[in-house]
mmCIF file of C-alpha atoms in Angstrom:
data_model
loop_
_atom_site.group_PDB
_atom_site.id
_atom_site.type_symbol
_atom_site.label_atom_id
_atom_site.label_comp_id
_atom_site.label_asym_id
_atom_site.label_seq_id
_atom_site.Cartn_x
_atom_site.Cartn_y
_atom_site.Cartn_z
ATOM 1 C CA UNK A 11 -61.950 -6.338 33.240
ATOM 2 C CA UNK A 12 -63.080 -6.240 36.874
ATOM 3 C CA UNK A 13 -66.669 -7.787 37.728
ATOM 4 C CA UNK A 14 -67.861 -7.658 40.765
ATOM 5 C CA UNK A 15 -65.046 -7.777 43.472
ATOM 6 C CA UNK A 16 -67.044 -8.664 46.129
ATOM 7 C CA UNK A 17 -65.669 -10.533 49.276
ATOM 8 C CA UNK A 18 -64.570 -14.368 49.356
ATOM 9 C CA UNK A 19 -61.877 -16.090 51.328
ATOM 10 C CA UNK A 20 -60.814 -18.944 49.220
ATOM 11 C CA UNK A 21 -60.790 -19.832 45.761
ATOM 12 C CA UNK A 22 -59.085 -22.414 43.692
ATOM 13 C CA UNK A 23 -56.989 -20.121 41.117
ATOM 14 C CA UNK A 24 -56.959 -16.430 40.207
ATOM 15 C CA UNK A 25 -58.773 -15.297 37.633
ATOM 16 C CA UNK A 26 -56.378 -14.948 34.506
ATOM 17 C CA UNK A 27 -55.197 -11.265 33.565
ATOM 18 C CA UNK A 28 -57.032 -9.690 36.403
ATOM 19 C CA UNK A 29 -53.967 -7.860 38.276
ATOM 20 C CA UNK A 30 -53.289 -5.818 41.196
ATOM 21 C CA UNK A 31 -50.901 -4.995 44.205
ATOM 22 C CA UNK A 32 -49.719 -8.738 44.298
ATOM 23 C CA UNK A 33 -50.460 -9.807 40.888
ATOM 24 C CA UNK A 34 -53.765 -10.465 40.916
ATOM 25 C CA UNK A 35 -57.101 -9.270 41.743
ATOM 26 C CA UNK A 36 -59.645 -12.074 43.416
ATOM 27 C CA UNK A 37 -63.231 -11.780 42.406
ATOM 28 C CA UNK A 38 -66.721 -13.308 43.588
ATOM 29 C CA UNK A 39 -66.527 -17.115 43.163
ATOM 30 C CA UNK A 40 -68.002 -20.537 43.550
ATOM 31 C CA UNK A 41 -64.840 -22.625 44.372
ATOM 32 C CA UNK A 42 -64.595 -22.253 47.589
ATOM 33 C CA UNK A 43 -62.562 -24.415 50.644
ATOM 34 C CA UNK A 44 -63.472 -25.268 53.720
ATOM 35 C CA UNK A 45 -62.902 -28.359 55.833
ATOM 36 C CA UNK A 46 -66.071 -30.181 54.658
ATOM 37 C CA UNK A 47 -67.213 -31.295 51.098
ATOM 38 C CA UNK A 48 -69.504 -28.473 51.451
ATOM 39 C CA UNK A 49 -70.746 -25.992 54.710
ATOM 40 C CA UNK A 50 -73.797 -28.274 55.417
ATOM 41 C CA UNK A 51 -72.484 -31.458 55.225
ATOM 42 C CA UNK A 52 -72.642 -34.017 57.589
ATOM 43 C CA UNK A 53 -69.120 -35.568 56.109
ATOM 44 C CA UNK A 54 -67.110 -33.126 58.089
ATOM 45 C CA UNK A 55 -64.245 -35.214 60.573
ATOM 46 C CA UNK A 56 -66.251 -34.357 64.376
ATOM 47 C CA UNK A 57 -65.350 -35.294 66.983
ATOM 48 C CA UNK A 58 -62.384 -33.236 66.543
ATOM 49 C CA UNK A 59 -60.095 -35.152 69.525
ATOM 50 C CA UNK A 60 -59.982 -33.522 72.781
ATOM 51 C CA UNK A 61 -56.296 -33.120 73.051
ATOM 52 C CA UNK A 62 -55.997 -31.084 69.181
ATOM 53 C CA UNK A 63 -58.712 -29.151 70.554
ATOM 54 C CA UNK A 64 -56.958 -27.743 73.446
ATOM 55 C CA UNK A 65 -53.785 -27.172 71.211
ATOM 56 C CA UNK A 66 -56.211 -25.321 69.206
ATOM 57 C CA UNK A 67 -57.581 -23.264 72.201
ATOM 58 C CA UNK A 68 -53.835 -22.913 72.906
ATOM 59 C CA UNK A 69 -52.905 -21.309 69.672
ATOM 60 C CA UNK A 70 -56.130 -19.733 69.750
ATOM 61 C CA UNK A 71 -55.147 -17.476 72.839
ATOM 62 C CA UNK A 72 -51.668 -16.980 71.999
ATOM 63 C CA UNK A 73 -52.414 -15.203 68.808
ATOM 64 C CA UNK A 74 -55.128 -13.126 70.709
ATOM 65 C CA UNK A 75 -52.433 -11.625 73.020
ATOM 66 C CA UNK A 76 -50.047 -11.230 70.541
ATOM 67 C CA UNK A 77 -52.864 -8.779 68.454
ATOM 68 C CA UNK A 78 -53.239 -7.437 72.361
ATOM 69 C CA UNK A 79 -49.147 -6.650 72.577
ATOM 70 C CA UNK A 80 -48.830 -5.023 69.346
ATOM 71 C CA UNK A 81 -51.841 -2.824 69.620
ATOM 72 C CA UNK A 82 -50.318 -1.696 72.599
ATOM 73 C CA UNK A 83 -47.596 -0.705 71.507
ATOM 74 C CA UNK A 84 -46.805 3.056 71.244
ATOM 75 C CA UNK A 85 -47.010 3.602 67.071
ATOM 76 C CA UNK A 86 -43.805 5.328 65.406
ATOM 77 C CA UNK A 87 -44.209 8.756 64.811
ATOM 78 C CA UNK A 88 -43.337 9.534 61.460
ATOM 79 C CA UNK A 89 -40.711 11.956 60.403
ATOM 80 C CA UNK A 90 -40.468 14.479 57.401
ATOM 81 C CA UNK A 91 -41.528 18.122 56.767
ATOM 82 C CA UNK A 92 -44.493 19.842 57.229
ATOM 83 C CA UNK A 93 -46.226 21.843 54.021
ATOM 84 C CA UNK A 94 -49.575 23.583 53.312
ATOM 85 C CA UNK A 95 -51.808 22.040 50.951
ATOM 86 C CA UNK A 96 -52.297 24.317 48.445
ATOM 87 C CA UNK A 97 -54.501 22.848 45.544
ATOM 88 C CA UNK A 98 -55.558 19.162 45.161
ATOM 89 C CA UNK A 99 -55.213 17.951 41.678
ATOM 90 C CA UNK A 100 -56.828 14.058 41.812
ATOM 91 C CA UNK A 101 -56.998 11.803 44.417
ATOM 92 C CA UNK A 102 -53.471 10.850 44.107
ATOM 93 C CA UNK A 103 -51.388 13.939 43.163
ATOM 94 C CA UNK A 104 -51.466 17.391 44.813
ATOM 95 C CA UNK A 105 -49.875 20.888 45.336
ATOM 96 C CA UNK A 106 -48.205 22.126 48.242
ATOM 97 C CA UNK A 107 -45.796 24.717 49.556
ATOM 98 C CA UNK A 108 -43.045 23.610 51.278
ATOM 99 C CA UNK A 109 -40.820 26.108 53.705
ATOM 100 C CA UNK A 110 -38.108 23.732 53.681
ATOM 101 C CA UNK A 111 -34.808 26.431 53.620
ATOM 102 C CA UNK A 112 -37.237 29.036 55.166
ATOM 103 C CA UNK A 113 -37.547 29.615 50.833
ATOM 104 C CA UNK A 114 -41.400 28.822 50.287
ATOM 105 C CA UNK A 115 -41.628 26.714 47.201
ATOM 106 C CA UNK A 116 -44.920 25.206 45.170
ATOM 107 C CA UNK A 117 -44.196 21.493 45.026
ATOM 108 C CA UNK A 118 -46.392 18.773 43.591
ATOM 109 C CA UNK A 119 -46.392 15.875 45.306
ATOM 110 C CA UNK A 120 -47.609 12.179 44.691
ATOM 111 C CA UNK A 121 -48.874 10.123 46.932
ATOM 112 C CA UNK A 122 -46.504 6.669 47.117
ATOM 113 C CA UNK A 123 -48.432 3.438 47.104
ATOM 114 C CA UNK A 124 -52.039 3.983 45.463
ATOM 115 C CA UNK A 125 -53.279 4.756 42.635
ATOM 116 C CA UNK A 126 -56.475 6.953 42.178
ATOM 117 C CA UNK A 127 -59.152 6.111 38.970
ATOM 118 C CA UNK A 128 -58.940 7.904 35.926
ATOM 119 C CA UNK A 129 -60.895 11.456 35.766
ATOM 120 C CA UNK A 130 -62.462 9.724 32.873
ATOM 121 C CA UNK A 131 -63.606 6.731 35.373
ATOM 122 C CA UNK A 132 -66.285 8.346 36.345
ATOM 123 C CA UNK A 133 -67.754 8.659 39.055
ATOM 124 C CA UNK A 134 -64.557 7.360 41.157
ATOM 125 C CA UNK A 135 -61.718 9.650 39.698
ATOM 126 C CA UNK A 136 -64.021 12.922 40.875
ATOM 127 C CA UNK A 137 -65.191 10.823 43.707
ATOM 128 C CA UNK A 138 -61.204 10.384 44.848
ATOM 129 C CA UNK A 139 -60.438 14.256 44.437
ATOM 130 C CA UNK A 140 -62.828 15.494 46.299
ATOM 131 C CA UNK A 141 -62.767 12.869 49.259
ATOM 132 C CA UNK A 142 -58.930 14.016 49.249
ATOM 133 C CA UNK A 143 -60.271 17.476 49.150
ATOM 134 C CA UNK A 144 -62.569 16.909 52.219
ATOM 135 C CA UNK A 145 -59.412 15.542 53.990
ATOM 136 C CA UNK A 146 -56.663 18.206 53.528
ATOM 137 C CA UNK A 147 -57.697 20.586 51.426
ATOM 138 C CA UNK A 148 -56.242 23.773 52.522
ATOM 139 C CA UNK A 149 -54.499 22.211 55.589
ATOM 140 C CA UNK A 150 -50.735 21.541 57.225
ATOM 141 C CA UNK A 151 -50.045 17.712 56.234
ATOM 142 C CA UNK A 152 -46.891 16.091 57.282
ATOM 143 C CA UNK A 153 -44.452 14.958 54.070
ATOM 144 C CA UNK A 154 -42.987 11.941 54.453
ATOM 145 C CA UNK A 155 -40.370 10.215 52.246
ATOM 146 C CA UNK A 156 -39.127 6.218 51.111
ATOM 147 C CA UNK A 157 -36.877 4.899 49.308
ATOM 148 C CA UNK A 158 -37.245 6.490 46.128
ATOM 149 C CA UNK A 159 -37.651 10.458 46.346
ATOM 150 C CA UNK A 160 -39.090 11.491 43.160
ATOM 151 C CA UNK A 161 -41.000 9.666 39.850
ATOM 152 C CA UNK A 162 -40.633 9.688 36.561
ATOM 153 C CA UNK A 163 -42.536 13.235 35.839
ATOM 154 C CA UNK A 164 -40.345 14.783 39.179
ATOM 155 C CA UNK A 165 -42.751 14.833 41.363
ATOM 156 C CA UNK A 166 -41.999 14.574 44.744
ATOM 157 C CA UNK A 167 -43.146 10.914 46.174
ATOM 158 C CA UNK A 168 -44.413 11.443 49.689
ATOM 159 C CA UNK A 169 -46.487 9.795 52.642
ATOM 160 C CA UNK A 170 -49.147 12.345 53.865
ATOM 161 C CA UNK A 171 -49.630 12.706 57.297
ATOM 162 C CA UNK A 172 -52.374 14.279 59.821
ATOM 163 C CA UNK A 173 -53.009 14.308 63.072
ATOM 164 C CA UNK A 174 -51.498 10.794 63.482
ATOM 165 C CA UNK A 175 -53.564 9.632 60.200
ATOM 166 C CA UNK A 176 -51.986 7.887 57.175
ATOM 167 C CA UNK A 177 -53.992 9.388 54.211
ATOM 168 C CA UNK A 178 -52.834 6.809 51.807
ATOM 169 C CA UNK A 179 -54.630 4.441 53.904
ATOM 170 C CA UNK A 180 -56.932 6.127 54.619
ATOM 171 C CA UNK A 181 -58.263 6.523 50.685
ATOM 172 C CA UNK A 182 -57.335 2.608 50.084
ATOM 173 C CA UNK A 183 -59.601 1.852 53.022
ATOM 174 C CA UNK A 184 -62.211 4.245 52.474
ATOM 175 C CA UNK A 185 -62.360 2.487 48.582
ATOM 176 C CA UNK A 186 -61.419 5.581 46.811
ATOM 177 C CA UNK A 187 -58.133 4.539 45.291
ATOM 178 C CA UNK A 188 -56.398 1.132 44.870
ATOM 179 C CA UNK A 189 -53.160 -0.031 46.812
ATOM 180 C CA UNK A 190 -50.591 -0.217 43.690
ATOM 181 C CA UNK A 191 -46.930 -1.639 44.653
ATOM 182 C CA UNK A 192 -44.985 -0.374 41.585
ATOM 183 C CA UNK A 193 -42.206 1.273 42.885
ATOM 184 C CA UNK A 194 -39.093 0.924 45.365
ATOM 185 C CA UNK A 195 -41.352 2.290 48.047
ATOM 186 C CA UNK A 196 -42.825 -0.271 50.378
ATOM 187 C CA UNK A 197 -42.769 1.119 54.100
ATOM 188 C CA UNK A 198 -46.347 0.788 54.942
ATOM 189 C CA UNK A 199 -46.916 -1.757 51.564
ATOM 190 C CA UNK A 200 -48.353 -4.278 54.193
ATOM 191 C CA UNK A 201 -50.721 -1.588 55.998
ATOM 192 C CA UNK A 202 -51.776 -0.267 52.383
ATOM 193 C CA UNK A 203 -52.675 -4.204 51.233
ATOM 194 C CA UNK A 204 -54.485 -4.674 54.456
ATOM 195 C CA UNK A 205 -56.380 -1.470 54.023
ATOM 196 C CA UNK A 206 -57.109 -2.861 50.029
ATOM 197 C CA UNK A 207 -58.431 -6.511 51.535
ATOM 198 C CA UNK A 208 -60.639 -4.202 54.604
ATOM 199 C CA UNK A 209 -62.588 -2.210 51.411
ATOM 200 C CA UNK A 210 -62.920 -5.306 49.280
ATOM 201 C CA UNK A 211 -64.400 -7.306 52.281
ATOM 202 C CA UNK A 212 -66.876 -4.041 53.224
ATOM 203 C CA UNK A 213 -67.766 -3.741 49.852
ATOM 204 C CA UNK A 214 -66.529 0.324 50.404
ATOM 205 C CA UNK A 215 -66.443 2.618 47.238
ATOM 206 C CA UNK A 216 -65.033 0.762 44.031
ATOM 207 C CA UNK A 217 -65.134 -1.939 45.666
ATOM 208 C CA UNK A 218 -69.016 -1.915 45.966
ATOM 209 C CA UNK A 219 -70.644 -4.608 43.945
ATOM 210 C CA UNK A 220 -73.180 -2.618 42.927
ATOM 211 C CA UNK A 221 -71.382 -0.186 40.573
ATOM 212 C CA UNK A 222 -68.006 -1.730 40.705
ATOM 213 C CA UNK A 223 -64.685 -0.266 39.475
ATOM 214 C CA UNK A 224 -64.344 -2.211 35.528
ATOM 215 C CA UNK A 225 -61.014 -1.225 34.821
ATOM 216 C CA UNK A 226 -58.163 -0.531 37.061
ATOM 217 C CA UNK A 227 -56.589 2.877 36.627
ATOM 218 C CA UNK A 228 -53.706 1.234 35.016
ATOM 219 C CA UNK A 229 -55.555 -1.171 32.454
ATOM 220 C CA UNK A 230 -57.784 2.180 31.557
ATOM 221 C CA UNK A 231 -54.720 4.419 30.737
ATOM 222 C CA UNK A 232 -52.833 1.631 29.082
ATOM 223 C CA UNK A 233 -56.051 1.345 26.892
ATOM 224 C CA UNK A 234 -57.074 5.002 26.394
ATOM 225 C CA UNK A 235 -53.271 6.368 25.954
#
C-alpha cells in the first residue's frame, strides 16, 4: 500500500513490499542521515580543516561545470515516424494512424516506460487520459522505437515525441503516471527515474500527500484481476 510518498533524502531501509521502477518505493520517514547526531546539534565535527575545505570547493566547482558542459550540449534529435493521433485511450495507450508505406493504417500504440493508474483509480486514471488528451490529442507526434518493438497484446511500443518534448516524461514529471522499468526498453530509463524522483520531491499529482496514489497500477490490477 502506498502512504504518503512525500519527499525525504535518506532513510535507513526501504519499506518492505512497497515496489517500483528500482524495486522499491521510499516513503515519508523519521530515520534520517546527516553528518550530525541530529540537524541542531552542537556534536557536529567544525572546524571542518581548511585544506578539505578547499578540496571541497574544488569538487564543488568541477561538478558545476560539468552540469554547465552537458546542458550545453546540442540534445539528440530523435528518429522514427511521424503519425496523427487519432483517439487517446488512457494515459498510457493510444490510437494513431501511421502513413508508413504511404498505406494509412490505425495503430495503437503504448507508451514504453510508464505506467498510467487504473480507470478504476480514480481520480488519477481519468486524470492521466485527459492530461494526455490536453497534450496530443488530435496532433502529429513523432513515434519512436527501443529495443523491443511490440508487447504482449501487439501493440506497438513507442516514445512520443513533440516539438522537441518527451511525453513520457513529461506525464512522469507532471505526476500523472509512474516510471515502470519492466521491459527490454531502457533508452531514456534514467531521464524517466529522474522525472519520477522531480514529482515525488514537488509533491506533483499522485505524488501529492494530500490524496496520494494507494496502490500502484500494478498492485491494483494484480488485486482486482
Amino acid at each position: 500500500m502506498i502512504s504518503n510518498p512525500v519527499a525525504e533524502l535518506y532513510q535507513s531501509e526501504p519499506i518492505a513490499g512497497e515496489t517500483s521502477l528500482q524495486g522499491k518505493i521510499y516513503y515519508e520517514t523519521e530515520n534520517f542521515y546527516f553528518p550530525c547526531q541530529s540537524i541542531a546539534s552542537l556534536n557536529c565535527q567544525l572546524p571542518i580543516p581548511h585544506s578539505q575545505l578547499i578540496m571541497l570547493l574544488y569538487r564543488l566547482c568541477a561538478i558545476a561545470l560539468c552540469v554547465l558542459l552537458a546542458s550545453c550540449q546540442k540534445p539528440e534529435m530523435p528518429q522514427g515516424t511521424i503519425a496523427k493521433v487519432e483517439r487517446i485511450l488512457s494515459g498510457q495507450t493510444i490510437e494513431v494512424i501511421s502513413t508508413a508505406d504511404k498505406i494509412a493504417l490505425l495503430e495503437q500504440i503504448r507508451l514504453i516506460g510508464i505506467d498510467a493508474p487504473d480507470f478504476q483509480q480514480q481520480p488519477w486514471g481519468e486524470a492521466a487520459k485527459q492530461r494526455l488528451e490536453q497534450l496530443i490529442g488530435g496532433k502529429q507526434v513523432l513515434l519512436e522505437s527501443d529495443i523491443a518493438e511490440k508487447d504482449q497484446f501487439d501493440r506497438k511500443l513507442a516514445y512520443l515525441w513533440q516539438d522537441g518534448i518527451l511525453l513520457n516524461e513529461q506525464l512522469v514529471k507532471e505526476g500523472y503516471v509512474l516510471a515502470s522499468g519492466r521491459s527490454r526498453n531502457t533508452k531514456y530509463q534514467q531521464r524517466l527515474l529522474n522525472a519520477q524522483e522531480w514529482a515525488r520531491l514537488m509533491g506533483k499529482g499522485l505524488w501529492n500527500p494530500e490524496r496520494a496514489l494507494r496502490q500502484t497500477p500494478a498492485e491494483f490490477r494484480q488485486q482486482n484481476q
